[in-house]
Coordinates of C-alpha atoms in Angstrom, one line a residue:
Chain S
M9 CA 52.1 2.4 -36.5
S10 CA 51.0 1.0 -39.9
E11 CA 47.5 0.2 -40.7
E12 CA 48.4 -3.4 -40.9
N13 CA 49.6 -3.4 -37.3
Y14 CA 46.3 -2.0 -36.2
Q15 CA 44.6 -4.8 -37.8
H16 CA 46.7 -7.4 -36.2
I17 CA 46.3 -5.9 -32.7
L18 CA 42.5 -5.7 -33.2
Q19 CA 42.5 -9.4 -34.2
G20 CA 44.1 -10.2 -30.9
L21 CA 42.0 -7.9 -28.8
L22 CA 38.8 -9.2 -30.3
Y23 CA 39.9 -12.7 -29.6
V24 CA 40.8 -12.3 -26.0
C25 CA 37.6 -10.4 -25.3
G26 CA 35.7 -13.4 -26.7
D27 CA 32.0 -13.5 -25.9
E28 CA 32.1 -10.2 -23.9
G29 CA 33.1 -8.2 -26.9
L30 CA 35.4 -5.3 -27.3
E31 CA 34.2 -1.7 -26.5
L32 CA 35.2 0.8 -29.1
Q33 CA 36.4 3.2 -26.4
D34 CA 38.8 0.6 -24.9
A35 CA 40.1 -0.4 -28.3
A36 CA 40.8 3.3 -29.1
G37 CA 42.7 3.6 -25.9
V38 CA 44.9 0.7 -26.7
L39 CA 45.6 1.8 -30.3
D40 CA 46.0 5.4 -29.3
L41 CA 43.5 6.4 -32.0
T42 CA 40.3 8.4 -31.9
E43 CA 37.1 6.3 -31.6
Q44 CA 36.3 7.3 -35.1
E45 CA 39.6 6.1 -36.5
T46 CA 39.3 2.9 -34.5
K47 CA 35.9 2.2 -35.8
Q48 CA 37.3 2.7 -39.3
Q49 CA 39.9 0.0 -38.6
L50 CA 37.4 -2.4 -37.1
L51 CA 35.1 -2.0 -40.1
L52 CA 38.1 -2.7 -42.4
L53 CA 38.9 -5.8 -40.3
Q54 CA 35.3 -6.9 -40.6
Q55 CA 35.7 -6.8 -44.3
S56 CA 39.0 -8.5 -44.6
M57 CA 38.1 -11.3 -42.2
K58 CA 35.5 -12.4 -44.6
D59 CA 38.2 -13.5 -47.0
D60 CA 41.0 -14.3 -44.6
V61 CA 39.1 -16.2 -41.9
P62 CA 35.7 -17.3 -43.2
G63 CA 35.1 -19.4 -40.1
L64 CA 34.9 -16.3 -38.0
Q65 CA 33.2 -12.9 -38.3
V66 CA 33.2 -9.6 -36.6
Q67 CA 29.9 -8.4 -35.4
C68 CA 29.1 -4.9 -34.3
F69 CA 26.5 -4.0 -31.6
G70 CA 26.5 -0.2 -31.2
T71 CA 29.9 0.5 -29.8
R72 CA 30.7 -3.1 -29.1
F73 CA 32.6 -5.4 -31.5
Q74 CA 32.6 -9.1 -31.1
L75 CA 34.2 -12.0 -32.8
V76 CA 31.9 -14.9 -33.4
T77 CA 31.8 -18.0 -35.5
A78 CA 30.4 -17.7 -39.0
D79 CA 26.8 -18.7 -39.5
S80 CA 27.7 -21.3 -42.1
I81 CA 29.6 -23.5 -39.6
A82 CA 27.0 -23.4 -36.9
P83 CA 26.1 -27.0 -37.4
Y84 CA 29.7 -28.1 -36.7
I85 CA 29.9 -26.0 -33.5
E86 CA 26.8 -27.7 -32.3
K87 CA 28.2 -31.1 -33.2
L88 CA 31.3 -30.3 -31.2
A89 CA 29.2 -29.4 -28.2
E90 CA 27.0 -32.4 -28.4
G91 CA 29.8 -34.7 -29.5
P92 CA 30.2 -38.0 -27.6
R93 CA 32.5 -36.4 -25.1
Q94 CA 33.5 -38.0 -21.9
A95 CA 31.3 -37.1 -19.1
K96 CA 33.2 -34.4 -17.3
L97 CA 32.7 -31.3 -15.3
S98 CA 32.7 -28.1 -17.2
Q99 CA 35.5 -25.7 -16.8
A100 CA 33.1 -23.3 -15.1
A101 CA 32.0 -25.9 -12.6
L102 CA 35.6 -27.0 -11.8
E103 CA 36.7 -23.4 -11.3
T104 CA 33.8 -22.8 -9.0
L105 CA 34.5 -25.9 -7.1
A106 CA 38.1 -24.9 -6.6
I107 CA 37.1 -21.5 -5.4
I108 CA 34.6 -22.9 -2.9
S109 CA 36.9 -25.6 -1.6
Y110 CA 39.6 -23.2 -0.8
N111 CA 37.5 -20.4 0.5
Q112 CA 34.6 -22.0 2.2
P113 CA 32.2 -20.9 3.4
I114 CA 31.8 -18.4 0.6
T115 CA 28.9 -16.5 -1.0
R116 CA 28.0 -16.6 -4.7
I117 CA 28.9 -13.0 -5.2
E118 CA 32.4 -13.6 -3.9
I119 CA 32.7 -16.5 -6.3
D120 CA 31.5 -14.2 -9.2
D121 CA 34.1 -11.7 -8.2
I122 CA 36.9 -14.2 -8.4
R123 CA 35.8 -15.7 -11.6
G124 CA 34.8 -12.4 -13.2
V125 CA 31.5 -14.0 -14.5
K126 CA 28.3 -15.1 -13.0
S127 CA 28.5 -18.5 -11.5
E128 CA 25.0 -19.2 -10.6
R129 CA 24.6 -22.1 -13.0
A130 CA 27.9 -23.6 -12.0
V131 CA 27.0 -23.5 -8.3
Q132 CA 23.6 -25.1 -9.1
T133 CA 25.4 -27.9 -11.0
L134 CA 27.7 -28.5 -8.1
I135 CA 24.8 -28.7 -5.7
H136 CA 23.0 -31.1 -8.0
K137 CA 26.0 -33.3 -8.0
A138 CA 26.1 -33.1 -4.2
L139 CA 29.7 -31.7 -4.2
V140 CA 28.6 -28.4 -2.7
Q141 CA 25.9 -27.5 -0.1
E142 CA 24.5 -24.5 1.5
S143 CA 26.0 -23.5 4.9
G144 CA 24.0 -20.8 6.5
R145 CA 24.0 -17.2 5.6
A146 CA 26.6 -14.5 5.7
Q147 CA 26.4 -11.5 8.1
A148 CA 26.2 -9.2 5.2
P149 CA 23.5 -7.0 3.6
G150 CA 20.9 -9.3 2.1
R151 CA 22.3 -12.1 4.2
P152 CA 23.5 -14.1 1.2
I153 CA 23.7 -17.8 1.2
L154 CA 27.1 -19.4 2.0
Y155 CA 28.4 -22.5 0.3
K156 CA 30.7 -25.2 1.4
T157 CA 31.9 -28.5 0.0
T158 CA 30.3 -31.8 1.1
E159 CA 31.4 -35.1 2.4
R160 CA 30.9 -36.5 -1.0
F161 CA 33.4 -34.0 -2.3
L162 CA 36.1 -35.4 0.0
E163 CA 35.0 -38.9 -0.9
H164 CA 35.1 -38.2 -4.5
F165 CA 38.6 -36.7 -4.5
N166 CA 39.7 -39.3 -2.1
I167 CA 41.0 -37.0 0.6
S168 CA 40.2 -37.4 4.2
S169 CA 39.9 -33.8 5.1
L170 CA 40.1 -30.3 3.6
E171 CA 43.5 -29.9 5.1
E172 CA 44.7 -32.5 2.6
L173 CA 44.0 -30.2 -0.3
P174 CA 47.3 -29.2 -1.9
A175 CA 48.3 -25.9 -0.3
L176 CA 47.2 -23.0 -2.4
G177 CA 49.9 -20.7 -3.6
A178 CA 52.4 -22.4 -1.4
E179 CA 55.6 -21.6 -3.2
P180 CA 58.6 -23.7 -2.2
E181 CA 60.5 -21.6 0.1
E182 CA 63.2 -19.7 -1.6
P183 CA 65.9 -18.2 0.6
S184 CA 64.6 -14.7 0.4
T185 CA 66.5 -11.8 -0.9
E186 CA 66.3 -10.4 2.6
E187 CA 68.4 -13.3 3.8
A188 CA 70.9 -12.8 1.0
D189 CA 71.1 -9.1 1.8
L190 CA 71.7 -9.9 5.4
F191 CA 74.5 -12.2 4.4
F192 CA 76.2 -9.5 2.4
K193 CA 75.9 -7.0 5.1
E194 CA 77.4 -9.1 7.7
L195 CA 80.2 -10.0 5.4
E196 CA 81.0 -6.4 4.8
D197 CA 80.9 -5.7 8.5
E198 CA 83.4 -8.4 9.1
N199 CA 85.8 -6.8 6.7
Chain J
M4 CA 86.7 -13.1 2.9
E5 CA 86.9 -11.4 -0.5
R6 CA 86.1 -14.5 -2.4
Y7 CA 82.8 -15.1 -0.5
S8 CA 81.4 -11.7 -1.2
V9 CA 80.6 -12.7 -4.7
Q10 CA 77.0 -12.7 -5.7
I11 CA 75.1 -15.2 -3.6
D12 CA 72.8 -17.1 -5.8
T13 CA 70.5 -18.5 -3.3
F14 CA 71.6 -22.0 -3.4
Q15 CA 69.4 -24.9 -4.1
G16 CA 71.3 -27.3 -1.9
P17 CA 74.8 -28.7 -1.3
L18 CA 75.2 -29.8 -4.9
D19 CA 74.3 -26.3 -6.1
L20 CA 76.7 -24.7 -3.7
L21 CA 79.5 -27.1 -4.8
L22 CA 78.9 -26.4 -8.4
H23 CA 79.1 -22.8 -7.6
L24 CA 82.5 -23.2 -5.8
I25 CA 83.8 -25.3 -8.6
Q26 CA 82.8 -22.9 -11.2
Q27 CA 84.2 -20.0 -9.2
A28 CA 87.5 -21.8 -8.8
E29 CA 87.5 -22.4 -12.5
V30 CA 88.4 -26.0 -12.1
D31 CA 87.2 -29.1 -14.0
I32 CA 84.3 -30.9 -12.5
Y33 CA 86.1 -34.1 -13.4
N34 CA 89.1 -33.1 -11.5
I35 CA 88.1 -31.3 -8.4
P36 CA 90.8 -30.1 -6.1
V37 CA 89.1 -31.6 -3.1
A38 CA 91.2 -30.0 -0.4
E39 CA 90.6 -26.5 -1.7
I40 CA 86.9 -27.0 -2.4
T41 CA 86.3 -28.7 0.9
E42 CA 87.8 -25.8 2.7
Q43 CA 85.7 -23.3 0.9
Y44 CA 82.6 -25.4 1.3
L45 CA 83.1 -25.6 5.1
H46 CA 83.8 -22.0 5.3
Y47 CA 80.5 -21.3 3.6
V48 CA 78.5 -23.6 5.8
Q49 CA 80.2 -22.1 8.8
T50 CA 79.3 -18.5 7.8
M51 CA 75.7 -19.6 7.2
Q52 CA 75.7 -21.1 10.6
E53 CA 77.0 -17.9 12.2
L54 CA 74.3 -16.0 10.4
E55 CA 71.9 -18.5 11.8
L56 CA 70.5 -19.1 8.3
D57 CA 68.5 -22.2 8.3
I58 CA 70.9 -24.9 7.1
A59 CA 69.4 -28.0 5.8
S60 CA 71.0 -31.1 7.2
E61 CA 71.9 -32.0 3.6
Y62 CA 74.6 -29.4 3.8
L63 CA 76.2 -31.0 6.8
V64 CA 76.0 -34.5 5.2
M65 CA 77.8 -33.1 2.2
A66 CA 80.4 -31.6 4.4
A67 CA 81.1 -35.0 5.9
T68 CA 81.3 -36.6 2.5
L69 CA 83.8 -34.0 1.4
L70 CA 86.0 -34.6 4.4
E71 CA 85.8 -38.3 3.8
I72 CA 86.9 -37.9 0.2
K73 CA 89.7 -35.6 1.2
S74 CA 91.1 -38.0 3.7
Q75 CA 90.9 -40.9 1.3
M76 CA 92.8 -38.9 -1.2
L77 CA 95.5 -38.3 1.3
L78 CA 96.0 -42.0 1.9
P79 CA 98.9 -43.4 -0.1
G80 CA 98.1 -45.9 -2.8
E81 CA 98.2 -49.4 -1.3
E82 CA 100.1 -51.4 -3.7
D83 CA 103.3 -50.7 -5.4
P84 CA 102.8 -49.4 -8.8
G85 CA 103.7 -52.7 -10.4
E86 CA 101.9 -54.5 -13.1
D87 CA 98.6 -53.5 -11.6
A88 CA 99.3 -49.8 -12.1
F89 CA 97.0 -49.8 -15.1
V90 CA 94.1 -51.3 -13.2
E91 CA 92.2 -48.2 -12.5
E92 CA 91.9 -47.5 -8.9
E93 CA 88.6 -46.1 -7.9
D94 CA 88.8 -42.4 -7.6
P95 CA 87.2 -41.5 -4.3
R96 CA 85.8 -38.5 -6.0
Q97 CA 84.0 -40.6 -8.6
E98 CA 80.6 -40.8 -7.0
L99 CA 80.5 -37.1 -6.1
M100 CA 81.6 -36.2 -9.6
S101 CA 78.8 -38.2 -11.2
R102 CA 76.2 -36.7 -8.9
L103 CA 77.5 -33.2 -9.7
V104 CA 77.4 -34.0 -13.4
E105 CA 73.9 -35.3 -13.2
Y106 CA 72.6 -32.4 -11.1
K107 CA 74.3 -29.9 -13.5
K108 CA 72.3 -31.4 -16.4
Y109 CA 69.0 -30.6 -14.8
K110 CA 70.1 -27.3 -13.5
E111 CA 70.9 -26.4 -17.1
A112 CA 67.6 -27.9 -18.3
A113 CA 65.8 -25.7 -15.8
V114 CA 67.4 -22.6 -17.4
E115 CA 66.0 -23.7 -20.8
L116 CA 62.6 -24.3 -19.3
R117 CA 62.7 -20.8 -17.8
E118 CA 63.4 -19.4 -21.3
K119 CA 60.5 -21.4 -22.8
E120 CA 58.3 -20.3 -19.9
Q121 CA 59.0 -16.7 -20.8
E122 CA 58.5 -17.3 -24.5
G123 CA 55.0 -18.4 -24.0
A124 CA 54.2 -15.7 -21.5
G125 CA 52.7 -13.2 -23.9
R126 CA 50.2 -15.5 -25.5
Y127 CA 46.7 -15.1 -24.4
A128 CA 43.5 -17.0 -25.1
K129 CA 39.9 -16.3 -24.4
G130 CA 37.8 -18.5 -22.1
S131 CA 35.8 -21.3 -23.6
S132 CA 32.5 -20.5 -25.1
M133 CA 31.3 -24.0 -25.1
D134 CA 28.0 -24.4 -23.4
E135 CA 29.0 -27.5 -21.5
E136 CA 26.8 -26.7 -18.6
A137 CA 23.8 -27.7 -20.6
I138 CA 25.2 -31.1 -21.2
E139 CA 26.3 -31.3 -17.6
E140 CA 22.8 -30.7 -16.4
K141 CA 21.7 -33.7 -18.4
Y142 CA 23.8 -35.9 -16.3
A143 CA 22.3 -34.2 -13.2
A144 CA 23.6 -35.9 -10.1
A145 CA 26.3 -38.0 -11.6
V146 CA 29.9 -37.0 -10.9
P147 CA 32.2 -38.1 -13.7
E148 CA 34.1 -41.1 -12.6
N149 CA 37.5 -40.0 -13.6
L150 CA 37.3 -36.5 -12.1
S151 CA 40.5 -35.9 -10.0
L152 CA 41.7 -33.2 -7.7
F153 CA 44.1 -32.4 -10.5
D154 CA 41.3 -31.5 -12.9
M155 CA 40.1 -29.0 -10.4
L156 CA 43.5 -27.5 -9.9
D157 CA 44.0 -27.3 -13.6
A158 CA 40.8 -25.4 -14.0
Y159 CA 41.8 -23.1 -11.2
Q160 CA 45.1 -22.3 -12.8
K161 CA 43.4 -21.5 -16.1
L162 CA 41.1 -19.2 -14.3
K163 CA 44.1 -17.4 -12.8
E164 CA 45.8 -17.1 -16.1
R165 CA 42.8 -15.8 -18.0
V166 CA 42.9 -12.3 -19.2
R167 CA 40.6 -10.1 -17.2
Y168 CA 39.0 -7.5 -19.4
H169 CA 36.8 -6.1 -16.7
T170 CA 39.5 -4.3 -14.7
P171 CA 39.5 -0.6 -15.6
K172 CA 42.9 0.5 -16.7
E173 CA 42.8 4.2 -15.8
T174 CA 43.9 3.9 -12.2
K175 CA 47.0 2.1 -13.1
I176 CA 48.3 4.7 -15.5
K177 CA 47.7 7.4 -12.9
G178 CA 49.8 5.6 -10.4
G179 CA 52.8 5.3 -12.7
E180 CA 53.3 9.0 -13.0
V181 CA 54.2 9.8 -9.4
T182 CA 57.7 11.1 -9.0
I183 CA 60.0 10.4 -6.1
E184 CA 59.7 14.1 -5.2
D185 CA 55.9 13.9 -5.2
R186 CA 56.0 10.9 -3.0
M187 CA 58.5 12.4 -0.6
T188 CA 56.2 15.4 -0.1
S189 CA 53.1 13.2 0.3
I190 CA 54.8 10.9 2.8
L191 CA 56.0 13.9 4.9
S192 CA 52.5 15.4 5.0
F193 CA 51.1 12.0 5.8
L194 CA 53.5 11.8 8.8
E195 CA 52.9 15.4 9.9
D196 CA 50.2 14.7 12.4
K197 CA 51.2 11.2 13.3
Q198 CA 53.1 11.6 16.5
N199 CA 53.2 7.9 17.1
G200 CA 54.6 7.2 13.8
I201 CA 53.2 4.8 11.2
T202 CA 54.2 1.3 10.2
F203 CA 56.4 1.0 7.2
I204 CA 53.8 -0.9 5.3
E205 CA 51.4 1.9 5.5
L206 CA 53.7 3.8 3.1
F207 CA 52.7 1.3 0.4
P208 CA 49.0 1.7 -0.1
S209 CA 49.2 0.8 -3.7
G210 CA 50.0 -2.7 -4.8
E211 CA 51.3 -1.4 -8.0
R212 CA 54.9 -2.2 -8.6
S213 CA 56.1 1.1 -9.9
H214 CA 54.3 3.0 -7.1
M215 CA 55.9 0.7 -4.5
V216 CA 59.4 1.3 -6.0
V217 CA 58.9 5.1 -6.0
S218 CA 57.6 5.0 -2.5
F219 CA 60.6 3.0 -1.4
L220 CA 63.1 5.3 -3.1
A221 CA 61.3 8.2 -1.5
V222 CA 61.7 6.7 2.0
L223 CA 65.4 6.2 1.3
E224 CA 65.8 9.7 0.2
L225 CA 63.9 11.1 3.2
M226 CA 66.1 9.0 5.5
K227 CA 69.2 10.3 3.8
H228 CA 68.0 13.9 4.4
K229 CA 67.2 12.9 8.0
Q230 CA 63.6 14.0 7.5
I231 CA 62.3 10.7 8.7
T232 CA 63.5 8.1 11.1
C233 CA 62.9 4.4 10.8
V234 CA 63.0 2.2 13.8
Q235 CA 62.9 -1.5 14.1
E236 CA 62.9 -2.8 17.6
E237 CA 63.9 -6.3 16.8
N238 CA 64.5 -8.6 13.8
F239 CA 61.3 -9.1 11.8
E240 CA 59.5 -6.6 13.9
E241 CA 57.3 -4.1 12.2
I242 CA 59.4 -1.1 11.0
M243 CA 58.0 2.1 12.4
V244 CA 58.5 5.4 10.6
Y245 CA 58.6 8.7 12.4
Q246 CA 58.9 12.3 11.2
T247 CA 62.3 13.5 12.5
E248 CA 62.0 16.3 15.1
E249 CA 62.2 19.8 13.7
E250 CA 65.3 20.8 15.5
L251 CA 67.2 17.8 14.2
V252 CA 66.4 18.5 10.6
G253 CA 68.2 21.8 10.7
E254 CA 71.5 20.2 11.7
Chain Q
M16 CA 33.7 -31.4 -48.2
S17 CA 36.4 -29.2 -49.6
E18 CA 39.7 -28.7 -47.8
E19 CA 38.8 -25.0 -47.6
N20 CA 35.7 -25.9 -45.6
Y21 CA 37.6 -28.0 -43.2
Q22 CA 39.8 -25.0 -42.5
H23 CA 36.9 -22.7 -41.9
I24 CA 35.3 -25.1 -39.5
L25 CA 38.5 -25.6 -37.6
Q26 CA 38.8 -21.8 -37.2
G27 CA 35.4 -21.8 -35.6
L28 CA 36.1 -24.8 -33.4
L29 CA 39.3 -23.3 -32.2
Y30 CA 37.7 -20.0 -31.4
V31 CA 34.9 -21.6 -29.4
C32 CA 37.2 -23.8 -27.4
G33 CA 39.5 -20.9 -26.4
D34 CA 41.9 -21.6 -23.6
E35 CA 40.6 -25.1 -23.1
G36 CA 41.9 -26.0 -26.5
L37 CA 40.5 -28.4 -29.1
E38 CA 41.2 -32.1 -28.7
L39 CA 42.2 -33.7 -31.9
Q40 CA 39.8 -36.5 -31.3
D41 CA 36.8 -34.2 -30.9
A42 CA 37.8 -32.2 -34.0
A43 CA 38.1 -35.4 -36.0
G44 CA 34.6 -36.4 -34.8
V45 CA 33.1 -33.1 -36.0
L46 CA 34.9 -33.2 -39.3
D47 CA 34.3 -36.9 -39.9
L48 CA 37.9 -37.4 -40.7
T49 CA 40.6 -39.6 -39.2
E50 CA 42.7 -38.0 -36.5
Q51 CA 45.7 -38.2 -38.8
E52 CA 43.8 -36.2 -41.5
T53 CA 42.5 -33.8 -39.0
K54 CA 46.0 -33.1 -37.7
Q55 CA 47.1 -32.5 -41.2
Q56 CA 44.3 -29.9 -41.6
L57 CA 45.2 -28.3 -38.3
L58 CA 48.8 -28.0 -39.2
L59 CA 47.8 -26.5 -42.6
L60 CA 45.7 -24.0 -40.7
Q61 CA 48.6 -23.2 -38.4
Q62 CA 50.6 -22.3 -41.4
S63 CA 48.0 -20.2 -43.2
M64 CA 47.0 -18.3 -40.1
K65 CA 50.5 -16.8 -40.1
D66 CA 49.7 -14.9 -43.2
D67 CA 46.0 -14.5 -42.9
V68 CA 45.6 -13.5 -39.3
P69 CA 49.0 -12.4 -37.9
G70 CA 47.4 -11.3 -34.7
L71 CA 46.6 -14.9 -33.8
Q72 CA 48.4 -18.2 -33.9
V73 CA 47.6 -21.8 -33.5
Q74 CA 49.5 -23.7 -30.8
C75 CA 49.8 -27.5 -30.4
F76 CA 50.3 -29.3 -27.2
G77 CA 50.2 -33.0 -27.5
T78 CA 46.9 -33.8 -29.0
R79 CA 45.4 -30.4 -28.2
F80 CA 45.3 -27.4 -30.4
Q81 CA 44.7 -23.9 -29.1
L82 CA 44.2 -20.5 -30.6
V83 CA 46.2 -17.8 -28.8
T84 CA 47.3 -14.2 -29.6
A85 CA 50.6 -13.6 -31.4
D86 CA 53.7 -12.8 -29.3
S87 CA 54.2 -9.5 -31.1
I88 CA 50.9 -8.0 -29.9
A89 CA 51.3 -9.0 -26.2
P90 CA 51.9 -5.4 -25.0
Y91 CA 48.6 -4.3 -26.5
I92 CA 46.6 -7.2 -25.0
E93 CA 48.1 -6.3 -21.6
K94 CA 47.2 -2.7 -22.1
L95 CA 43.6 -3.7 -22.6
A96 CA 43.2 -6.2 -19.9
E97 CA 44.7 -7.3 -16.7
G98 CA 47.0 -10.0 -17.9
P99 CA 47.7 -12.9 -15.7
R100 CA 50.4 -12.0 -13.3
Q101 CA 53.1 -14.3 -14.5
A102 CA 53.6 -16.4 -11.4
K103 CA 57.0 -17.6 -12.3
L104 CA 58.2 -20.8 -10.9
S105 CA 60.9 -20.8 -8.3
Q106 CA 64.3 -22.2 -9.1
A107 CA 63.6 -25.2 -6.8
A108 CA 60.3 -25.9 -8.6
L109 CA 61.9 -25.5 -12.0
E110 CA 64.8 -27.9 -11.2
T111 CA 62.3 -30.5 -9.8
L112 CA 60.2 -30.1 -12.9
A113 CA 63.2 -30.6 -15.2
I114 CA 64.0 -33.8 -13.3
I115 CA 60.5 -35.1 -13.5
S116 CA 60.0 -34.2 -17.2
Y117 CA 63.2 -36.1 -18.3
N118 CA 62.7 -39.1 -16.0
Q119 CA 59.0 -39.6 -15.7
P120 CA 57.5 -41.4 -14.0
I121 CA 59.8 -40.9 -11.0
T122 CA 59.5 -41.1 -7.2
R123 CA 60.1 -38.2 -4.9
I124 CA 63.1 -40.0 -3.4
E125 CA 64.8 -40.2 -6.7
I126 CA 64.2 -36.5 -7.2
D127 CA 65.7 -35.8 -3.8
D128 CA 68.7 -37.9 -4.7
I129 CA 69.4 -36.0 -7.9
R130 CA 68.9 -32.5 -6.4
G131 CA 70.7 -33.4 -3.1
V132 CA 67.9 -31.7 -1.1
K133 CA 64.4 -32.5 -0.1
S134 CA 62.0 -31.7 -2.9
E135 CA 58.7 -32.3 -1.1
R136 CA 57.5 -28.7 -1.2
A137 CA 58.6 -28.2 -4.8
V138 CA 56.7 -31.2 -5.8
Q139 CA 53.6 -30.0 -4.0
T140 CA 53.8 -26.6 -5.7
L141 CA 54.1 -28.3 -9.1
I142 CA 51.0 -30.5 -8.3
H143 CA 49.2 -27.4 -7.2
K144 CA 50.0 -25.6 -10.4
A145 CA 48.8 -28.7 -12.2
L146 CA 52.1 -29.1 -14.0
V147 CA 52.8 -32.5 -12.4
Q148 CA 50.4 -35.2 -11.4
E149 CA 50.6 -38.6 -9.6
S150 CA 51.0 -41.5 -11.9
G151 CA 50.5 -44.7 -9.9
R152 CA 53.0 -46.2 -7.5
A153 CA 56.4 -47.7 -8.0
Q154 CA 57.0 -51.4 -7.4
A155 CA 59.5 -50.6 -4.6
P156 CA 59.4 -51.0 -0.9
G157 CA 56.8 -48.7 0.5
R158 CA 55.2 -48.4 -2.9
P159 CA 56.2 -44.7 -3.3
I160 CA 54.1 -42.4 -5.5
L161 CA 55.3 -41.8 -9.0
Y162 CA 55.0 -38.4 -10.6
K163 CA 54.7 -37.4 -14.2
T164 CA 54.1 -34.1 -16.1
T165 CA 50.7 -33.0 -17.4
E166 CA 49.4 -31.6 -20.6
R167 CA 49.4 -28.3 -18.8
F168 CA 53.2 -28.6 -18.4
L169 CA 53.5 -28.6 -22.2
E170 CA 51.2 -25.6 -22.4
H171 CA 53.0 -23.6 -19.7
F172 CA 56.4 -24.1 -21.4
N173 CA 55.2 -23.8 -24.9
I174 CA 56.3 -27.3 -25.9
S175 CA 54.2 -29.3 -28.3
S176 CA 55.3 -32.7 -27.0
L177 CA 57.7 -34.3 -24.6
E178 CA 59.9 -35.3 -27.5
E179 CA 60.5 -31.6 -28.0
L180 CA 62.2 -31.1 -24.7
P181 CA 65.6 -29.7 -25.3
A182 CA 68.2 -32.4 -25.3
L183 CA 69.7 -32.9 -21.8
G184 CA 73.3 -31.7 -21.5
A185 CA 75.7 -34.1 -23.1
E186 CA 76.2 -37.2 -21.1
P187 CA 79.3 -37.0 -19.0
E188 CA 81.9 -37.7 -21.6
E189 CA 84.2 -40.6 -20.8
P190 CA 87.5 -39.0 -20.4
S191 CA 88.7 -39.3 -24.0
T192 CA 92.1 -40.6 -24.8
E193 CA 93.2 -37.1 -25.4
E194 CA 92.2 -36.1 -21.9
A195 CA 93.8 -39.1 -20.5
D196 CA 97.0 -38.3 -22.2
L197 CA 96.8 -34.8 -20.9
F198 CA 96.2 -36.2 -17.5
F199 CA 99.3 -38.4 -17.6
K200 CA 101.3 -35.6 -18.9
E201 CA 100.3 -33.4 -16.0
L202 CA 101.2 -36.1 -13.6
E203 CA 104.7 -36.4 -15.1
D204 CA 105.1 -32.7 -15.0
E205 CA 104.2 -32.6 -11.4
N206 CA 106.8 -35.2 -10.5

């Protein structure tokens, strides 16, 4: 693979890792290079990004590399966050709400597992907004709190009961391959 | 029966089936040989019935429509072909033709959508880093007016589509290297002390695709060599897998 | 502010927004430009990224812009991380979606008519996948629900706007004179 290709791949890897950062070891695994060589590539990228994408920068913390916005544009990022945006629930809160509504009652740890990130704040927000409430404790070590949706949740989304939530993962029934196979088989038998 | 044993695209309905028959007969959609197509259509529906495949009532409605068109076409023209001969007589097939043409357009559009779907499949994005939760807290108890069920579903879909960096990769690679022979051996030893057999599904401990395929091929191979026996008491019952008795293996 | 600066800021904004995408309106607010000017800048950035950061690309869906990885490096991203299992849509759902996208807003009965089968489940699946949403009610007996596609639809199918949908198959051609001639000829031959 050419050096150029390594650079492109690293751009993509750094991007998808986002705030979590990319571990040198993992990057090396993907590129099939030694960690030393990979680090070399990452440092090269760090340099070239300065000219090519001045709005972003590559930061290095020990063996972890992270793509972040450049210091110079910080005021604009803040302006975006504070901008007069329509009052809406954050992505985090919405995801968490979806998970709770389809899996209630559910513990926070289970939610974290599904989301892959801590959801404490999101759960708190939802409780604040009275969309979610506590619902006893699970029979598990530490007896963690269970959460469920509230009446206000139904009211807000204008559904009369939880059964009215669109079925999760309900694929329209496709005549299965099994059926088709059966069909063939019988046809053959007939002949 | 030969002509029915062509590949069965699982049909999306009577129109889909008709399109298939028309295409197969290599006839023009604007000039359907109704008698021939009707016969084939009925045969199809009949076979499906015999197989007790669940036939939507739409198929039967279409069968009736076809028969009606067929009989109309058999009726002799009413007037003498006089001066009025050029007044176009309504073709009894007209309505069906336009339905077929209309449906075909969308069937084709669906194919293009599928291509576009695949095109975008390899593009990944990170999750948002916006700290919206802080703003959210400012509004405390208020729920945004315009929040809909749809927003929640949208968020959930995004979650499902997000790249998960957390999952360690090592296990996956290990799974891929199992050969059919390896799997045959391990299935046999797994069965060795299981007199009562095991369920078919137990042979697929890994959800990983390649491992499942290898396992399946291994089962087929073992069956071929009569080293294992698979029994299914009834349709849709659990398939049980047994190790074949020693003496039978020798034969 | 120089044009260059706009570009840098947009890089940062796109990065921060990630899969949620950057709304043209919000970007314009941050840059203090009109939406038209902002769009211009975003399209410029889309171009320049191709050379400067080939591992990433800017996508546009309606009024939303999103930074995603380049197609070419997809295998490496998947090697690093558990990619989303591509839950592909069933044929029934795809057909239904095609009908909705070209005829929106449309009622379920109209969809059923075109497909010749009931499409209720397919519509539910599409709603669940947030590809389709309700859009008021038709002025018809029973006031049936109307459906339309969502922004997410554009995103899923990688289309920047509804106008970019591939043209629907040629309208049923009126049997041309030529065809008619042929028709008559055949009739004569038959007799």
